[in-house]
Every structure is written in C-alpha cells, then in structure tokens.
C-alpha cells in the first residue's frame, strides 16, 4: 500500500479534501419503486438517471475515479425477470450514453467476472472500453457481475499461474505485487465508499481495496440521490482525518 496519503509531520491535521476515488453501492431502487406501487424494474430504470447525474457531478467535482456497483454476483439469485432487466439496462446504458461519454472524455472500465456474461454484452463492454481507452478524463469503473471474494480468488489464481510459469517468485508476492492481479490494478484504492438507502453493509464490494476507505451511508434511496446528496457526502468526507493505522500528527510529535 502506498504511504502517500500519510499525514505530513507538520503539526497540522490535514482534512481529507476531494477524494481521488469514490466508489458507490447504488442501493434502494426496489424500495423506491415499492413505495410508489411500481415494479422493482422501474426503480432500476430510474436508477440509471441517477448514474448519469452522478457521473456528470463527479467530473465537475474533480474526482478522478468513480466506481459504481451495478450488478453483484449475488444478484443472479434475484427473479429471472429482474436479472434480465439489469442486463438489459447495461446494454441500454452503453447504447444510449456511449457517444456522450466518449465526447466527455470519460474512460470506461468494467470490473467483475466476465465468464458468465452473454457474448453480445461482452462485445458491447469491450467496445465501450475500446472506444474510451484513449480518454484521460473521469475514469468510470462499472462493477458488473462483481464480487470482492470472487475477484480475490481470480487474482490469487492469476498469481499462482505466474508462479507456476516462473514469472513470479513466491517471495516476491507482496501486498503491492498482489494488487497488480486484481481487476482494479490500474486504479488507486477508493478514498470514499458511499452506500445509499441507509443499509449499513459493504456486501462484498471492493474488499481488498477499501481497507482504509472512509464510509458514508446516506439514507437517500438511489433513484433520489442527486448532486446535493453527493456534495453532502463529499463535505462529510472532507472533514475526516485519515490516519491509515498511524496516530494523529499531534500525538506522533515528540
Ligand atoms: C440495488 O437496489 C441496486 C441494484 C442491484 C442494481 C443497481 C443498478 C442500477 C442503478 C442501474 C444499472 C446501471 C447501469 C449503469 C447499468 P435494490 O434493488 O437492492 O433495492 P432495494 O434494496 O430497495 O430492494
């Protein structure tokens, strides 16, 4: 892990400022729909509008990486119609928004297991990643068919394969080298993890990467989450003093 964010021993407790990487568990679509007597799928559709809002706002606030948890491996256990809707929504999002994202300099990466995804969806994902690969603005990371434990097992498997192939010595497998086998190898760890809807769980999201993240649990349901809610979470984050397991500067000083 990088020590870059450790407090400087200058006697001032640094506030956290603007997070470089914000990761969001977009929760509450079903309840939003239920409250209105609508099918859950309409809550997910409404949730896509929030995705657009949040992507735009993250760019405006100077956030470098935005990760959104769009479909978990556990979500396969939902009714077949809901799973189909969530798959259809990713297709729809890529079809309808990719041109805009390309134009707005957003770079897309999809993390998660790819083996279980339909061929046409895989093709669309690869196309979205390919068409935005040259962009250097906001990094939009969509966690789709993602589970933290699954990612860790896949990473461990890749590391084992590297050892078996003789390209990695077992003693060179460290926290830093292991990180390179994760789906998120290119990205800094999340500074701020937000889960909407008031649920206080992390649900298998970015388990390795969030070891020192700050958390925020707004009660707002995802379809209602807007720029002002996002700003509230950012303002809350800005007040945090991050210590990464060390002690406050004032105590550390002799
Ligand atoms: C959790 O709410 C949300 C999901 C399982 C899916 C999130 C998906 C979207 C916001 C739309 C897809 C976006 C893209 C970009 C493809 P829930 O259904 O668990 O809500 P509940 O807890 O109220 O039932």
Short mmCIF file of C-alpha atoms and ligand atoms in Angstrom, two decimals:
data_model
loop_
_atom_site.label_atom_id
_atom_site.label_comp_id
_atom_site.label_asym_id
_atom_site.label_seq_id
_atom_site.Cartn_x
_atom_site.Cartn_y
_atom_site.Cartn_z
CA UNK A 1 0.00 0.00 0.00
CA UNK A 2 1.23 3.46 -0.79
CA UNK A 3 2.05 5.72 2.13
CA UNK A 4 1.49 8.81 0.01
CA UNK A 5 -1.60 9.84 1.99
CA UNK A 6 0.02 9.58 5.43
CA UNK A 7 -0.13 12.88 7.32
CA UNK A 8 2.91 15.08 6.93
CA UNK A 9 4.57 15.73 10.30
CA UNK A 10 3.94 19.46 10.11
CA UNK A 11 1.72 19.74 13.16
CA UNK A 12 -1.42 20.36 11.08
CA UNK A 13 -4.09 17.69 10.83
CA UNK A 14 -4.87 17.61 7.11
CA UNK A 15 -8.55 17.33 6.21
CA UNK A 16 -9.21 14.75 3.56
CA UNK A 17 -10.12 17.24 0.76
CA UNK A 18 -11.56 15.95 -2.52
CA UNK A 19 -11.43 12.16 -2.79
CA UNK A 20 -9.48 10.86 -5.75
CA UNK A 21 -11.60 7.71 -5.96
CA UNK A 22 -15.26 7.47 -4.93
CA UNK A 23 -16.97 4.07 -5.01
CA UNK A 24 -20.75 3.77 -4.68
CA UNK A 25 -23.08 0.92 -3.74
CA UNK A 26 -26.24 2.08 -5.53
CA UNK A 27 -28.90 0.71 -3.19
CA UNK A 28 -32.62 1.33 -2.79
CA UNK A 29 -34.06 1.04 -6.31
CA UNK A 30 -36.51 -1.69 -5.26
CA UNK A 31 -37.78 0.26 -2.24
CA UNK A 32 -38.11 3.42 -4.31
CA UNK A 33 -40.37 1.56 -6.73
CA UNK A 34 -42.24 -0.32 -3.97
CA UNK A 35 -43.17 2.93 -2.23
CA UNK A 36 -44.87 4.06 -5.45
CA UNK A 37 -46.58 0.74 -6.17
CA UNK A 38 -44.33 0.22 -9.20
CA UNK A 39 -42.44 -2.90 -10.25
CA UNK A 40 -38.85 -3.10 -8.96
CA UNK A 41 -37.55 -2.93 -12.52
CA UNK A 42 -38.83 0.65 -12.82
CA UNK A 43 -36.73 1.53 -9.79
CA UNK A 44 -33.65 0.24 -11.62
CA UNK A 45 -34.56 2.26 -14.72
CA UNK A 46 -34.89 5.38 -12.60
CA UNK A 47 -31.52 4.43 -11.07
CA UNK A 48 -29.86 4.82 -14.47
CA UNK A 49 -30.85 8.50 -14.45
CA UNK A 50 -29.02 8.86 -11.15
CA UNK A 51 -25.99 7.17 -12.72
CA UNK A 52 -25.91 9.88 -15.39
CA UNK A 53 -26.26 12.64 -12.78
CA UNK A 54 -23.55 11.23 -10.57
CA UNK A 55 -21.10 10.68 -13.45
CA UNK A 56 -21.55 14.29 -14.53
CA UNK A 57 -21.17 15.60 -10.99
CA UNK A 58 -18.08 13.51 -10.23
CA UNK A 59 -16.39 15.05 -13.27
CA UNK A 60 -17.39 18.56 -12.17
CA UNK A 61 -16.01 18.00 -8.67
CA UNK A 62 -12.62 16.84 -9.95
CA UNK A 63 -12.95 13.24 -8.81
CA UNK A 64 -10.52 11.08 -10.80
CA UNK A 65 -12.15 7.65 -10.46
CA UNK A 66 -15.82 6.78 -9.89
CA UNK A 67 -16.71 3.13 -9.32
CA UNK A 68 -20.38 2.09 -9.42
CA UNK A 69 -21.64 -1.29 -8.18
CA UNK A 70 -24.19 -2.10 -10.90
CA UNK A 71 -24.59 -5.89 -10.59
CA UNK A 72 -23.19 -8.22 -7.96
CA UNK A 73 -22.53 -11.93 -8.35
CA UNK A 74 -25.18 -12.46 -5.70
CA UNK A 75 -27.72 -10.56 -7.84
CA UNK A 76 -28.04 -13.67 -10.05
CA UNK A 77 -30.23 -15.03 -7.22
CA UNK A 78 -32.95 -12.45 -7.95
CA UNK A 79 -36.03 -13.36 -10.04
CA UNK A 80 -35.10 -14.09 -13.65
CA UNK A 81 -37.07 -11.10 -14.92
CA UNK A 82 -35.13 -8.72 -12.66
CA UNK A 83 -31.78 -10.20 -13.70
CA UNK A 84 -32.79 -9.78 -17.37
CA UNK A 85 -33.77 -6.17 -16.71
CA UNK A 86 -30.41 -5.40 -15.08
CA UNK A 87 -28.57 -6.99 -18.04
CA UNK A 88 -30.80 -5.02 -20.42
CA UNK A 89 -30.06 -1.80 -18.55
CA UNK A 90 -26.32 -2.15 -19.05
CA UNK A 91 -26.92 -2.77 -22.76
CA UNK A 92 -29.24 0.22 -22.87
CA UNK A 93 -26.79 2.44 -20.97
CA UNK A 94 -23.93 1.60 -23.33
CA UNK A 95 -26.12 2.07 -26.41
CA UNK A 96 -27.62 5.37 -25.35
CA UNK A 97 -24.75 7.00 -23.45
CA UNK A 98 -21.52 5.79 -25.01
CA UNK A 99 -21.28 8.57 -27.60
CA UNK A 100 -21.71 11.21 -24.89
CA UNK A 101 -19.20 9.52 -22.61
CA UNK A 102 -16.66 9.35 -25.45
CA UNK A 103 -17.25 13.04 -26.18
CA UNK A 104 -16.96 14.00 -22.50
CA UNK A 105 -13.55 12.34 -22.18
CA UNK A 106 -14.79 9.60 -19.80
CA UNK A 107 -12.80 6.38 -19.78
CA UNK A 108 -14.83 3.24 -19.06
CA UNK A 109 -13.62 0.05 -17.41
CA UNK A 110 -15.83 -2.85 -16.38
CA UNK A 111 -14.65 -4.98 -13.46
CA UNK A 112 -16.02 -8.35 -12.37
CA UNK A 113 -16.18 -11.86 -13.75
CA UNK A 114 -16.71 -12.00 -17.50
CA UNK A 115 -17.14 -15.75 -17.94
CA UNK A 116 -20.89 -15.70 -17.11
CA UNK A 117 -21.86 -12.79 -19.33
CA UNK A 118 -23.67 -13.17 -22.66
CA UNK A 119 -21.46 -12.84 -25.75
CA UNK A 120 -23.25 -9.77 -27.09
CA UNK A 121 -22.95 -7.98 -23.75
CA UNK A 122 -19.26 -8.85 -23.57
CA UNK A 123 -18.83 -7.45 -27.05
CA UNK A 124 -20.55 -4.21 -26.02
CA UNK A 125 -18.39 -3.93 -22.90
CA UNK A 126 -15.23 -4.43 -24.92
CA UNK A 127 -16.42 -1.89 -27.46
CA UNK A 128 -17.15 0.68 -24.70
CA UNK A 129 -13.73 0.10 -23.14
CA UNK A 130 -12.02 0.23 -26.54
CA UNK A 131 -13.76 3.41 -27.71
CA UNK A 132 -12.94 5.27 -24.49
CA UNK A 133 -9.45 3.82 -23.98
CA UNK A 134 -7.76 6.98 -25.25
CA UNK A 135 -9.75 9.31 -22.96
CA UNK A 136 -7.97 10.81 -19.98
CA UNK A 137 -10.83 12.44 -18.04
CA UNK A 138 -13.01 10.78 -15.40
CA UNK A 139 -12.36 7.03 -15.02
CA UNK A 140 -15.79 5.38 -14.79
CA UNK A 141 -15.48 1.87 -13.38
CA UNK A 142 -18.62 -0.26 -13.60
CA UNK A 143 -18.60 -3.24 -11.25
CA UNK A 144 -20.77 -5.74 -13.09
CA UNK A 145 -21.05 -9.40 -12.13
CA UNK A 146 -18.64 -8.31 -9.43
CA UNK A 147 -17.94 -9.83 -6.02
CA UNK A 148 -14.96 -8.94 -3.86
CA UNK A 149 -14.23 -12.54 -2.82
CA UNK A 150 -14.53 -13.73 -6.41
CA UNK A 151 -12.10 -11.02 -7.53
CA UNK A 152 -9.63 -12.08 -4.82
CA UNK A 153 -9.86 -15.73 -5.84
CA UNK A 154 -9.37 -14.85 -9.53
CA UNK A 155 -6.39 -12.68 -8.57
CA UNK A 156 -4.92 -15.47 -6.42
CA UNK A 157 -5.34 -17.87 -9.33
CA UNK A 158 -3.50 -15.49 -11.68
CA UNK A 159 -0.71 -15.06 -9.14
CA UNK A 160 -0.44 -18.85 -8.77
CA UNK A 161 -0.28 -19.19 -12.55
CA UNK A 162 2.53 -16.60 -12.67
CA UNK A 163 4.43 -18.55 -10.02
CA UNK A 164 3.86 -21.82 -11.93
CA UNK A 165 5.06 -20.17 -15.15
CA UNK A 166 8.20 -18.94 -13.39
CA UNK A 167 7.44 -15.25 -13.95
CA UNK A 168 6.84 -14.55 -10.25
CA UNK A 169 8.91 -15.88 -7.35
CA UNK A 170 6.74 -16.79 -4.30
CA UNK A 171 8.83 -14.48 -2.10
CA UNK A 172 8.04 -11.59 -4.47
CA UNK A 173 4.31 -11.93 -3.85
CA UNK A 174 3.67 -8.94 -1.59
CA UNK A 175 0.68 -6.67 -0.94
CA UNK A 176 1.93 -4.44 -3.72
CA UNK A 177 2.56 -7.15 -6.33
CA UNK A 178 -0.70 -8.93 -5.47
CA UNK A 179 -2.61 -5.72 -6.17
CA UNK A 180 -1.47 -5.96 -9.79
CA UNK A 181 -3.53 -9.15 -10.25
CA UNK A 182 -6.78 -7.50 -9.16
CA UNK A 183 -9.38 -6.19 -11.65
CA UNK A 184 -8.65 -2.74 -10.22
CA UNK A 185 -4.87 -2.93 -10.77
CA UNK A 186 -4.82 0.40 -12.61
CA UNK A 187 -6.74 2.38 -10.01
CA UNK A 188 -5.91 3.93 -6.66
CA UNK A 189 -7.81 2.49 -3.68
CA UNK A 190 -11.19 4.14 -3.02
CA UNK A 191 -10.93 7.04 -0.62
CA UNK A 192 -14.68 7.24 -0.07
CA UNK A 193 -17.27 4.48 -0.28
CA UNK A 194 -20.90 5.60 -0.32
CA UNK A 195 -23.85 3.24 0.14
CA UNK A 196 -27.23 4.80 -0.38
CA UNK A 197 -30.55 3.79 1.22
CA UNK A 198 -29.37 3.62 4.83
CA UNK A 199 -28.19 -0.01 4.75
CA UNK A 200 -25.02 -0.46 6.79
CA UNK A 201 -23.27 -3.23 4.86
CA UNK A 202 -20.47 -3.47 2.34
CA UNK A 203 -21.90 -6.53 0.57
CA UNK A 204 -18.70 -8.00 -0.87
CA UNK A 205 -17.69 -4.72 -2.57
CA UNK A 206 -14.00 -3.88 -3.13
CA UNK A 207 -12.97 -5.87 -0.04
CA UNK A 208 -9.22 -5.57 -0.56
CA UNK A 209 -9.26 -2.04 -1.94
CA UNK A 210 -11.43 -0.48 0.78
CA UNK A 211 -9.22 -1.49 3.71
CA UNK A 212 -8.66 2.17 4.60
CA UNK A 213 -11.59 3.83 2.83
CA UNK A 214 -13.85 6.30 4.59
CA UNK A 215 -17.53 5.30 4.54
CA UNK A 216 -20.70 7.29 4.17
CA UNK A 217 -24.23 5.86 4.43
CA UNK A 218 -26.82 8.42 3.33
CA UNK A 219 -30.45 7.38 3.92
CA UNK A 220 -31.49 8.55 0.45
CA UNK A 221 -32.66 5.84 -1.96
CA UNK A 222 -30.52 5.64 -5.10
CA UNK A 223 -33.14 6.99 -7.56
CA UNK A 224 -33.48 10.11 -5.36
CA UNK A 225 -29.72 10.63 -4.90
CA UNK A 226 -28.83 13.94 -6.53
CA UNK A 227 -25.93 16.39 -6.78
CA UNK A 228 -26.72 17.91 -3.37
CA UNK A 229 -26.65 14.48 -1.67
CA UNK A 230 -23.37 13.75 -3.44
CA UNK A 231 -21.98 17.09 -2.24
CA UNK A 232 -23.08 16.30 1.33
CA UNK A 233 -21.12 13.04 1.22
CA UNK A 234 -18.09 14.87 -0.20
CA UNK A 235 -18.35 17.55 2.51
CA UNK A 236 -18.56 14.86 5.19
CA UNK A 237 -15.50 13.14 3.69
CA UNK A 238 -13.59 16.45 3.65
CA UNK A 239 -13.88 16.65 7.45
CA UNK A 240 -12.36 13.22 8.03
CA UNK A 241 -8.81 12.84 9.25
CA UNK A 242 -7.30 9.83 7.59
CA UNK A 243 -4.64 8.04 9.58
CA UNK A 244 -4.13 4.74 7.76
CA UNK A 245 -3.47 3.00 11.07
CA UNK A 246 -0.99 5.64 12.26
CA UNK A 247 -1.65 8.13 15.09
CA UNK A 248 -2.65 11.79 14.75
CA UNK A 249 0.25 14.08 13.97
CA UNK A 250 -0.18 15.90 17.29
CA UNK A 251 0.39 12.65 19.21
CA UNK A 252 3.14 11.41 16.90
CA UNK A 253 5.27 14.52 17.56
CA UNK A 254 7.78 14.12 20.38
C1 LIG B 1 -29.71 -2.24 -5.51
O1 LIG B 1 -31.03 -1.81 -5.24
C2 LIG B 1 -29.35 -1.94 -6.87
C3 LIG B 1 -29.02 -2.87 -7.81
C4 LIG B 1 -28.98 -4.31 -7.51
C5 LIG B 1 -28.71 -2.50 -9.19
C6 LIG B 1 -28.16 -1.14 -9.42
C7 LIG B 1 -28.36 -0.83 -10.84
C8 LIG B 1 -28.65 0.37 -11.35
C9 LIG B 1 -28.68 1.61 -10.56
C10 LIG B 1 -28.95 0.51 -12.79
C11 LIG B 1 -27.92 -0.09 -13.66
C12 LIG B 1 -26.91 0.88 -14.04
C13 LIG B 1 -26.11 0.72 -15.09
C14 LIG B 1 -25.11 1.76 -15.42
C15 LIG B 1 -26.17 -0.47 -15.90
P1 LIG B 1 -32.06 -2.89 -4.74
O2 LIG B 1 -32.75 -3.46 -5.91
O3 LIG B 1 -31.37 -3.92 -3.89
O4 LIG B 1 -33.01 -2.01 -3.89
P2 LIG B 1 -33.77 -2.46 -2.56
O5 LIG B 1 -32.73 -2.79 -1.53
O6 LIG B 1 -34.56 -1.25 -2.20
O7 LIG B 1 -34.62 -3.65 -2.92
#
